[in-house]
PDB file of C-alpha atoms in Angstrom:
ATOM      1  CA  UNK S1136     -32.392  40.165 -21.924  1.00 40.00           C
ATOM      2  CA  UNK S1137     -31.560  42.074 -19.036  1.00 41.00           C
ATOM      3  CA  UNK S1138     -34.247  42.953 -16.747  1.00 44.00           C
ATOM      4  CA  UNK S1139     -34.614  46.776 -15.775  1.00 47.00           C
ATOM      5  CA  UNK S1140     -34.857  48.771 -12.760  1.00 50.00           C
ATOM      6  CA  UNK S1141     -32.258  47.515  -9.747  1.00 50.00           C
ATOM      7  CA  UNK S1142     -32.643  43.886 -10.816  1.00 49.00           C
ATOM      8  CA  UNK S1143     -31.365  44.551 -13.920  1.00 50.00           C
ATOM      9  CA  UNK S1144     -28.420  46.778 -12.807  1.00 46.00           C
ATOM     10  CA  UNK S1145     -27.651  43.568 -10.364  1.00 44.00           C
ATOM     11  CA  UNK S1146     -28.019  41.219 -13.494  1.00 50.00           C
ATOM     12  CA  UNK S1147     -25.725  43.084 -15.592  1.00 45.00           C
ATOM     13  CA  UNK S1148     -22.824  43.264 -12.663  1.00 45.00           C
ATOM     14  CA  UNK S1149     -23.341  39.256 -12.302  1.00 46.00           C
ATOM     15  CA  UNK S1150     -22.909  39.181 -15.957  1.00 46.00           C
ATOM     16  CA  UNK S1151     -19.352  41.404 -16.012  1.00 47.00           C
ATOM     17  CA  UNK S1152     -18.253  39.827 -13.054  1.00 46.00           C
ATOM     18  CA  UNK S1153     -19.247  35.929 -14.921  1.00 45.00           C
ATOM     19  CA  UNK S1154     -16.911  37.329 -17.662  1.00 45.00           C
ATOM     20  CA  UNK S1155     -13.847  38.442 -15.780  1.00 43.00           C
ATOM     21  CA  UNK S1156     -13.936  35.581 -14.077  1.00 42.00           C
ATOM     22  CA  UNK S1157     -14.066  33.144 -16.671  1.00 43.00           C
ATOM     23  CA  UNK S1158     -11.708  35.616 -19.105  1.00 44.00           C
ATOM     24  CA  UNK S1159      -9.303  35.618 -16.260  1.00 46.00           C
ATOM     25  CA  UNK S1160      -9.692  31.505 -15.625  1.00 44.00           C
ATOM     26  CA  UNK S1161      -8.540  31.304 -19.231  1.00 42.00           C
ATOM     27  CA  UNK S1162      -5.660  33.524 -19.631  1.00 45.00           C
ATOM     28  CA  UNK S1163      -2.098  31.919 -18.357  1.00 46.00           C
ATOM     29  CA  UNK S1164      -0.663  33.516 -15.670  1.00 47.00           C
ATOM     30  CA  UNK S1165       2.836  35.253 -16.107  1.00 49.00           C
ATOM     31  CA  UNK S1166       5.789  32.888 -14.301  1.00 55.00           C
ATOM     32  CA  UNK S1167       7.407  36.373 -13.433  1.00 61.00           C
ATOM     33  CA  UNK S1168       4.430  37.420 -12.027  1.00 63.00           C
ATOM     34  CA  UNK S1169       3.853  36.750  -7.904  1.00 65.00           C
ATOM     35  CA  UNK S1170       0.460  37.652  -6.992  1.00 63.00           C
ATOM     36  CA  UNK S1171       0.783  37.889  -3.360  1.00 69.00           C
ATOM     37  CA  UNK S1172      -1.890  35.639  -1.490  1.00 69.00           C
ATOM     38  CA  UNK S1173      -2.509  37.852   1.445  1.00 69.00           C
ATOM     39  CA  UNK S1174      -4.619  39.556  -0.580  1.00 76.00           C
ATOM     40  CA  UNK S1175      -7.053  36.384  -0.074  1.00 80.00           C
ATOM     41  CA  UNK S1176      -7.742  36.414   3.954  1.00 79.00           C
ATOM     42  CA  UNK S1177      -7.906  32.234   3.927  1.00 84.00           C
ATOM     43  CA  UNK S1178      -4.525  32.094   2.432  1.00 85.00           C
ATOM     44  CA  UNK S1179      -2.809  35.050   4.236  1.00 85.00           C
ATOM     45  CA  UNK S1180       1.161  33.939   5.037  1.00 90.00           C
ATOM     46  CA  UNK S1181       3.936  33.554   3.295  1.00 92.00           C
ATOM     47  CA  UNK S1182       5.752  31.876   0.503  1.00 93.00           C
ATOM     48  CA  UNK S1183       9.777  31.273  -0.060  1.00 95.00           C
ATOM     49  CA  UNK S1184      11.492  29.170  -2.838  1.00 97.00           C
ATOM     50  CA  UNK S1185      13.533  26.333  -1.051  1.00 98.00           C
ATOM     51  CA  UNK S1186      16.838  24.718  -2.932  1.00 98.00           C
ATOM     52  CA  UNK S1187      17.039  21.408  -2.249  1.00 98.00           C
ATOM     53  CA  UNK S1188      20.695  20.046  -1.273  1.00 96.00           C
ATOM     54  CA  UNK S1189      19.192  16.355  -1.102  1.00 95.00           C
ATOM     55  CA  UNK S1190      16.946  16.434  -4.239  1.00 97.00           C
ATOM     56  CA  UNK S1191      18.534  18.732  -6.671  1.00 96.00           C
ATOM     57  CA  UNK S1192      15.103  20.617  -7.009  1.00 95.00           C
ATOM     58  CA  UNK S1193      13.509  23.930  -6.073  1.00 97.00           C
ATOM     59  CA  UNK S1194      10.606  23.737  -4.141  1.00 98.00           C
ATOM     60  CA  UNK S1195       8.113  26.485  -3.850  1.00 97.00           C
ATOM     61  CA  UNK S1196       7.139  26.713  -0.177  1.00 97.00           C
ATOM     62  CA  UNK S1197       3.313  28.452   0.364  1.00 96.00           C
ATOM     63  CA  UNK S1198       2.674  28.823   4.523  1.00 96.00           C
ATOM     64  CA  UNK S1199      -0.545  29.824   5.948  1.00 95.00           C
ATOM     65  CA  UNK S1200      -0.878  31.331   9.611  1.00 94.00           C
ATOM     66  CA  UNK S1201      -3.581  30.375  12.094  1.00 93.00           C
ATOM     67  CA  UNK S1202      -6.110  33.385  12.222  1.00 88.00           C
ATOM     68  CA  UNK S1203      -4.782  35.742  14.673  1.00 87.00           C
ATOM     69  CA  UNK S1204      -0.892  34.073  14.375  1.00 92.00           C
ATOM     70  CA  UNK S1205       0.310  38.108  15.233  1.00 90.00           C
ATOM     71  CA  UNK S1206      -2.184  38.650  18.201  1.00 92.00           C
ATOM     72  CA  UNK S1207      -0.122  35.873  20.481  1.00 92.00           C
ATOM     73  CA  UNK S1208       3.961  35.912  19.776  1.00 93.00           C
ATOM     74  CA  UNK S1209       4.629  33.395  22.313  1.00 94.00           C
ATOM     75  CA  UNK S1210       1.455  30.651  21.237  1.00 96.00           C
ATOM     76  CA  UNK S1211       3.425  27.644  19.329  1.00 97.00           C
ATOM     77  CA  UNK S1212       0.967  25.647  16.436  1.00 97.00           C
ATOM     78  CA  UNK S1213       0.844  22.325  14.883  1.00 97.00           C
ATOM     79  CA  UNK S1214       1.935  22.217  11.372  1.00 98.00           C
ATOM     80  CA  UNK S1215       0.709  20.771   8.832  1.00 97.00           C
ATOM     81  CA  UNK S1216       2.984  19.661   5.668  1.00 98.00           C
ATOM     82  CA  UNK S1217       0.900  19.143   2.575  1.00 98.00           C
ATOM     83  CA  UNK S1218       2.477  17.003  -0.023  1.00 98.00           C
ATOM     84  CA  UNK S1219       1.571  18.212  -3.281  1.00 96.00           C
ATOM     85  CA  UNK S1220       1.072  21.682  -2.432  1.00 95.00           C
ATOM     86  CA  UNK S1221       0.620  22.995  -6.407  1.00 94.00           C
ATOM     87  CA  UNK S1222      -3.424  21.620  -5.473  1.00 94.00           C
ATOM     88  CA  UNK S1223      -3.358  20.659  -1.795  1.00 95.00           C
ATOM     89  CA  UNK S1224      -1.962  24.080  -0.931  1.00 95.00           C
ATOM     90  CA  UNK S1225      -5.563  26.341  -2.108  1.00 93.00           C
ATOM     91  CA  UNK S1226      -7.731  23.635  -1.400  1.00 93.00           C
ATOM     92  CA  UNK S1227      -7.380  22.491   1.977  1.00 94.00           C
ATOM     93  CA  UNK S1228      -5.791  25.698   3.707  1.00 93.00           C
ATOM     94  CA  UNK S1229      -9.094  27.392   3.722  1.00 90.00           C
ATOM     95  CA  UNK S1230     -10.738  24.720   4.437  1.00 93.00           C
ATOM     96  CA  UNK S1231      -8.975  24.159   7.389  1.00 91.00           C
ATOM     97  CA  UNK S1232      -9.554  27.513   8.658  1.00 89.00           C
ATOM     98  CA  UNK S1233     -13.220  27.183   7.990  1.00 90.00           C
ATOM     99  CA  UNK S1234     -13.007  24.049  10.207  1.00 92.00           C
ATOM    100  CA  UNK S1235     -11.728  26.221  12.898  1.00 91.00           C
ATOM    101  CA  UNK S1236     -14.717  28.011  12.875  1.00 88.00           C
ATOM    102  CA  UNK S1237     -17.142  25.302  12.448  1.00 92.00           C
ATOM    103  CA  UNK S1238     -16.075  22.523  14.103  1.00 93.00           C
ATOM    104  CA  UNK S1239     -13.742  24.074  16.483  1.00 92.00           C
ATOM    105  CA  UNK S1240     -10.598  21.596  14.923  1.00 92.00           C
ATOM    106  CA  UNK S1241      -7.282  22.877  16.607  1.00 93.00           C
ATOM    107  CA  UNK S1242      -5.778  25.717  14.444  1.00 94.00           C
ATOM    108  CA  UNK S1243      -2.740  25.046  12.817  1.00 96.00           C
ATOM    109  CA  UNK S1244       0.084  26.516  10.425  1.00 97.00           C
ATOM    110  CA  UNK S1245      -0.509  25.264   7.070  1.00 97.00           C
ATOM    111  CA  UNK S1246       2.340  23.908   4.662  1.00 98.00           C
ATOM    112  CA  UNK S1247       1.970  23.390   0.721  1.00 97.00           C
ATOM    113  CA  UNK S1248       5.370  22.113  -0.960  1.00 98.00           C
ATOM    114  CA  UNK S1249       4.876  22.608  -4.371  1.00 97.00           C
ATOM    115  CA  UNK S1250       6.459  22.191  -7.529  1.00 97.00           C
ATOM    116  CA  UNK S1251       5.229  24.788  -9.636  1.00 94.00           C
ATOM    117  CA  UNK S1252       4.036  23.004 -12.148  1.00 93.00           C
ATOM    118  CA  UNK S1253       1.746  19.675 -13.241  1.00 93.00           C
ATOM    119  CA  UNK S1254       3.862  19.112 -15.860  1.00 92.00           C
ATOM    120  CA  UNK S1255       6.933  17.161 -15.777  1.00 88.00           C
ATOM    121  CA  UNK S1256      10.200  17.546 -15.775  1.00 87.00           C
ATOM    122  CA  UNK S1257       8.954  20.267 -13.320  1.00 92.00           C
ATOM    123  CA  UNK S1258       6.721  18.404 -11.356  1.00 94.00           C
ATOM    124  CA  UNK S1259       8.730  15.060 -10.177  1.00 94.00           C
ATOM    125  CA  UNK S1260       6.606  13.754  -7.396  1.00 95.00           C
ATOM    126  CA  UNK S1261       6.139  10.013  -8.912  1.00 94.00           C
ATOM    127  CA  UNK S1262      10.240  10.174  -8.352  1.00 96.00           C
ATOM    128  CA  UNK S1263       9.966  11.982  -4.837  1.00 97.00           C
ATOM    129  CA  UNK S1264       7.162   9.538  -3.737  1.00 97.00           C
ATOM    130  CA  UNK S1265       8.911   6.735  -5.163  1.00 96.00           C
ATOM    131  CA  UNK S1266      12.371   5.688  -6.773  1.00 97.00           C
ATOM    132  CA  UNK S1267      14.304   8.709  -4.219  1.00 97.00           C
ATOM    133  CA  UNK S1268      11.336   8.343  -1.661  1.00 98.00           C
ATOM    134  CA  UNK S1269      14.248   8.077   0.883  1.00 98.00           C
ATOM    135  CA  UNK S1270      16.060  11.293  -0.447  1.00 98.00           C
ATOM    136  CA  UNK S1271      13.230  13.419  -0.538  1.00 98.00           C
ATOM    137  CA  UNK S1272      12.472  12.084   3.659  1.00 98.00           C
ATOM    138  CA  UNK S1273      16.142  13.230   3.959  1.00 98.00           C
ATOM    139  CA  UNK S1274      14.987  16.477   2.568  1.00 98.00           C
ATOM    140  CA  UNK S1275      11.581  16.808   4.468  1.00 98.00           C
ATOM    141  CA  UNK S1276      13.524  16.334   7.898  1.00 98.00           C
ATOM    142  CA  UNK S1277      16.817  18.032   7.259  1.00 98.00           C
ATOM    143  CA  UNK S1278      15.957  20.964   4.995  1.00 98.00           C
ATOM    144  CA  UNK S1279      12.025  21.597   4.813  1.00 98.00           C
ATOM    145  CA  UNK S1280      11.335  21.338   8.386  1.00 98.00           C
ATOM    146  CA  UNK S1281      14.479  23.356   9.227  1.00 98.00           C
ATOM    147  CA  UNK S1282      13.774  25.976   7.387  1.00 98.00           C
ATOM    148  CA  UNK S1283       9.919  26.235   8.384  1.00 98.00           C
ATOM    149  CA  UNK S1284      10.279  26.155  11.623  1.00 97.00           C
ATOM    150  CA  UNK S1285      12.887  28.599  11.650  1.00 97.00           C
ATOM    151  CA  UNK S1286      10.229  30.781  10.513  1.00 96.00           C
ATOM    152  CA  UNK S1287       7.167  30.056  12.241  1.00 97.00           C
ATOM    153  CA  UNK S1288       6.555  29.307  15.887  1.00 97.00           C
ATOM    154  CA  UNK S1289       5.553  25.801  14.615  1.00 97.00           C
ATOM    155  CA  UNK S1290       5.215  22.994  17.835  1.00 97.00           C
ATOM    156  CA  UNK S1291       8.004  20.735  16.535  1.00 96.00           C
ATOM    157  CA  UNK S1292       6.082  18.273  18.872  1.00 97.00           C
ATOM    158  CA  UNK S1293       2.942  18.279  16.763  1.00 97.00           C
ATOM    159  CA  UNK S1294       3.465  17.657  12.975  1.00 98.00           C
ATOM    160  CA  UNK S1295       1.358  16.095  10.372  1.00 97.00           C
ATOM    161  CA  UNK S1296       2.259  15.360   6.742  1.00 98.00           C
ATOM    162  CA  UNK S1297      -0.619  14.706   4.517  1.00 97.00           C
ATOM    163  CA  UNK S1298      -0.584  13.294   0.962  1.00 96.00           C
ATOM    164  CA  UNK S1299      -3.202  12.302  -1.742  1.00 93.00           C
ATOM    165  CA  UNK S1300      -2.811   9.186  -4.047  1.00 92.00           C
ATOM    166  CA  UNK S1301       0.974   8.548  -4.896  1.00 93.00           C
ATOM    167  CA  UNK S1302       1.788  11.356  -1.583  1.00 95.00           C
ATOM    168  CA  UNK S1303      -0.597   8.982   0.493  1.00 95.00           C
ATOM    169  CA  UNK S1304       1.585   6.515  -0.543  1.00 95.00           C
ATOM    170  CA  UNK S1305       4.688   8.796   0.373  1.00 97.00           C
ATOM    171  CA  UNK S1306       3.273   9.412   3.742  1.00 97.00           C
ATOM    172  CA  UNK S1307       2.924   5.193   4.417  1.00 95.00           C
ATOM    173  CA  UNK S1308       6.569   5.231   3.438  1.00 94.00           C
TER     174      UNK S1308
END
Protein backbone atom coordinates (compact mmCIF):
# COMPACT_ATOMS: atom_id res chain seq x y z
CA UNK A 1 0.00 0.00 0.00
CA UNK A 2 0.92 3.36 -0.72
CA UNK A 3 2.18 5.40 2.02
CA UNK A 4 0.45 8.92 2.60
CA UNK A 5 1.45 12.38 2.96
CA UNK A 6 4.46 13.50 0.30
CA UNK A 7 6.02 10.04 0.48
CA UNK A 8 3.19 8.58 -0.76
CA UNK A 9 2.48 11.12 -3.58
CA UNK A 10 6.39 10.31 -4.52
CA UNK A 11 5.56 6.48 -4.29
CA UNK A 12 2.67 6.63 -6.48
CA UNK A 13 4.68 8.80 -9.36
CA UNK A 14 7.57 5.97 -9.07
CA UNK A 15 4.83 3.56 -9.51
CA UNK A 16 3.22 5.36 -12.94
CA UNK A 17 6.45 6.14 -14.12
CA UNK A 18 7.61 1.93 -13.35
CA UNK A 19 4.53 1.30 -15.61
CA UNK A 20 5.13 3.51 -18.60
CA UNK A 21 8.28 2.45 -18.67
CA UNK A 22 7.90 -1.10 -18.68
CA UNK A 23 4.37 -0.70 -20.90
CA UNK A 24 6.44 1.25 -23.30
CA UNK A 25 9.61 -1.46 -23.14
CA UNK A 26 6.96 -3.91 -24.31
CA UNK A 27 5.11 -2.37 -27.06
CA UNK A 28 7.00 -2.60 -30.70
CA UNK A 29 7.95 0.43 -32.04
CA UNK A 30 6.36 1.61 -35.44
CA UNK A 31 9.17 1.12 -38.52
CA UNK A 32 7.50 4.40 -39.93
CA UNK A 33 8.00 5.98 -36.90
CA UNK A 34 11.58 8.13 -36.36
CA UNK A 35 11.81 9.26 -32.92
CA UNK A 36 14.40 11.82 -33.22
CA UNK A 37 17.37 11.21 -30.67
CA UNK A 38 18.18 14.77 -29.93
CA UNK A 39 15.61 14.65 -27.73
CA UNK A 40 18.15 12.47 -25.47
CA UNK A 41 21.21 15.09 -24.78
CA UNK A 42 23.91 11.90 -24.85
CA UNK A 43 22.75 10.97 -28.24
CA UNK A 44 22.13 14.46 -29.78
CA UNK A 45 23.32 14.31 -33.80
CA UNK A 46 22.15 13.00 -36.60
CA UNK A 47 21.06 10.00 -38.51
CA UNK A 48 20.88 9.35 -42.57
CA UNK A 49 20.08 6.02 -44.40
CA UNK A 50 23.21 5.12 -46.60
CA UNK A 51 22.72 2.82 -49.99
CA UNK A 52 25.38 0.77 -50.37
CA UNK A 53 26.88 0.53 -54.10
CA UNK A 54 29.46 -2.22 -52.81
CA UNK A 55 27.11 -4.30 -50.57
CA UNK A 56 23.71 -4.07 -52.03
CA UNK A 57 22.35 -3.02 -48.49
CA UNK A 58 20.96 0.03 -46.72
CA UNK A 59 22.66 1.02 -43.82
CA UNK A 60 21.18 3.18 -41.18
CA UNK A 61 23.85 5.70 -40.19
CA UNK A 62 23.27 7.20 -36.27
CA UNK A 63 26.21 10.17 -35.60
CA UNK A 64 26.75 11.71 -32.33
CA UNK A 65 28.56 15.22 -31.91
CA UNK A 66 31.17 16.00 -29.26
CA UNK A 67 29.39 18.25 -26.56
CA UNK A 68 29.68 21.69 -27.75
CA UNK A 69 30.40 20.40 -31.73
CA UNK A 70 28.38 24.07 -32.70
CA UNK A 71 30.37 26.30 -30.18
CA UNK A 72 33.83 25.77 -32.39
CA UNK A 73 33.13 25.52 -36.46
CA UNK A 74 36.67 25.30 -37.27
CA UNK A 75 37.75 22.38 -34.25
CA UNK A 76 38.18 18.95 -36.39
CA UNK A 77 37.37 15.44 -34.06
CA UNK A 78 38.36 11.91 -34.12
CA UNK A 79 35.73 9.59 -35.23
CA UNK A 80 34.78 6.78 -34.09
CA UNK A 81 33.02 3.98 -36.43
CA UNK A 82 31.09 1.48 -34.38
CA UNK A 83 30.45 -1.76 -36.08
CA UNK A 84 27.22 -3.00 -35.11
CA UNK A 85 25.63 0.16 -34.42
CA UNK A 86 21.77 -1.46 -33.90
CA UNK A 87 23.52 -2.07 -29.94
CA UNK A 88 26.93 -0.40 -30.05
CA UNK A 89 25.32 2.82 -31.25
CA UNK A 90 23.08 3.61 -27.53
CA UNK A 91 25.45 1.92 -25.52
CA UNK A 92 28.75 3.27 -25.93
CA UNK A 93 27.92 6.89 -27.33
CA UNK A 94 26.95 8.04 -23.94
CA UNK A 95 29.28 6.41 -22.44
CA UNK A 96 31.83 7.99 -24.23
CA UNK A 97 30.63 11.33 -23.46
CA UNK A 98 30.47 10.48 -19.82
CA UNK A 99 34.18 9.56 -20.21
CA UNK A 100 34.76 13.02 -21.36
CA UNK A 101 33.69 14.22 -18.27
CA UNK A 102 35.21 11.79 -16.00
CA UNK A 103 38.24 10.81 -17.22
CA UNK A 104 38.95 13.63 -19.46
CA UNK A 105 39.27 10.88 -22.74
CA UNK A 106 39.60 13.09 -25.98
CA UNK A 107 36.05 13.90 -27.32
CA UNK A 108 35.15 12.47 -30.40
CA UNK A 109 32.28 12.15 -33.14
CA UNK A 110 30.57 8.99 -32.62
CA UNK A 111 29.52 6.52 -35.55
CA UNK A 112 26.88 3.54 -35.21
CA UNK A 113 26.31 1.63 -38.68
CA UNK A 114 23.42 -0.24 -38.17
CA UNK A 115 21.24 -2.54 -39.78
CA UNK A 116 17.99 -2.00 -38.41
CA UNK A 117 17.29 -5.04 -37.32
CA UNK A 118 18.71 -8.37 -35.22
CA UNK A 119 17.01 -10.41 -37.37
CA UNK A 120 18.23 -11.70 -40.55
CA UNK A 121 17.87 -11.27 -43.79
CA UNK A 122 18.01 -7.66 -42.39
CA UNK A 123 20.79 -7.89 -40.26
CA UNK A 124 23.79 -9.57 -42.45
CA UNK A 125 26.82 -8.84 -40.40
CA UNK A 126 28.12 -12.68 -40.15
CA UNK A 127 28.29 -12.02 -44.23
CA UNK A 128 29.80 -8.37 -43.85
CA UNK A 129 32.32 -9.63 -41.18
CA UNK A 130 33.00 -12.60 -43.09
CA UNK A 131 32.33 -14.29 -46.61
CA UNK A 132 32.24 -10.26 -48.36
CA UNK A 133 34.52 -9.00 -45.42
CA UNK A 134 36.52 -7.42 -48.33
CA UNK A 135 33.36 -5.77 -49.96
CA UNK A 136 32.01 -4.34 -47.02
CA UNK A 137 36.09 -2.65 -46.33
CA UNK A 138 35.44 -1.43 -49.93
CA UNK A 139 32.31 0.08 -48.60
CA UNK A 140 33.66 1.42 -45.17
CA UNK A 141 36.51 3.38 -47.13
CA UNK A 142 34.80 4.39 -50.33
CA UNK A 143 31.21 5.10 -49.31
CA UNK A 144 30.79 5.29 -45.35
CA UNK A 145 33.70 7.39 -44.67
CA UNK A 146 32.91 9.60 -47.69
CA UNK A 147 29.84 10.36 -46.84
CA UNK A 148 30.56 11.04 -42.98
CA UNK A 149 33.06 13.10 -43.33
CA UNK A 150 31.40 15.08 -45.80
CA UNK A 151 29.21 15.88 -43.03
CA UNK A 152 31.10 16.32 -40.01
CA UNK A 153 34.38 18.10 -39.43
CA UNK A 154 35.73 14.57 -38.63
CA UNK A 155 40.01 14.53 -38.45
CA UNK A 156 40.39 12.09 -41.36
CA UNK A 157 43.84 11.66 -39.58
CA UNK A 158 42.34 10.16 -36.44
CA UNK A 159 39.85 7.24 -37.01
CA UNK A 160 38.97 4.27 -35.00
CA UNK A 161 36.66 1.39 -35.94
CA UNK A 162 35.50 -0.68 -33.11
CA UNK A 163 33.72 -4.06 -33.23
CA UNK A 164 32.40 -6.69 -30.68
CA UNK A 165 32.66 -10.53 -31.25
CA UNK A 166 32.30 -11.40 -35.06
CA UNK A 167 32.96 -7.09 -35.71
CA UNK A 168 36.16 -7.64 -33.46
CA UNK A 169 36.91 -10.08 -35.78
CA UNK A 170 36.01 -7.62 -38.75
CA UNK A 171 38.21 -5.03 -37.30
CA UNK A 172 41.48 -7.80 -37.18
CA UNK A 173 40.58 -8.25 -40.82
Amino acid sequence: SLRSGQNGWVDALACAAAAAFIAGCSAAPSPTRIIPLNYLPSLIGDYFPLKSVAMGNTYHIYIRYPEGYASDPSKRYPVVYLLDGDSAFPLIAPEHLFLTYDDKVPEAIIVGIAYGSFAPPVNHREIDFGSRAADFQAFLAEELIPAVESRTRADSNKRILVGQSFGGNFVLY
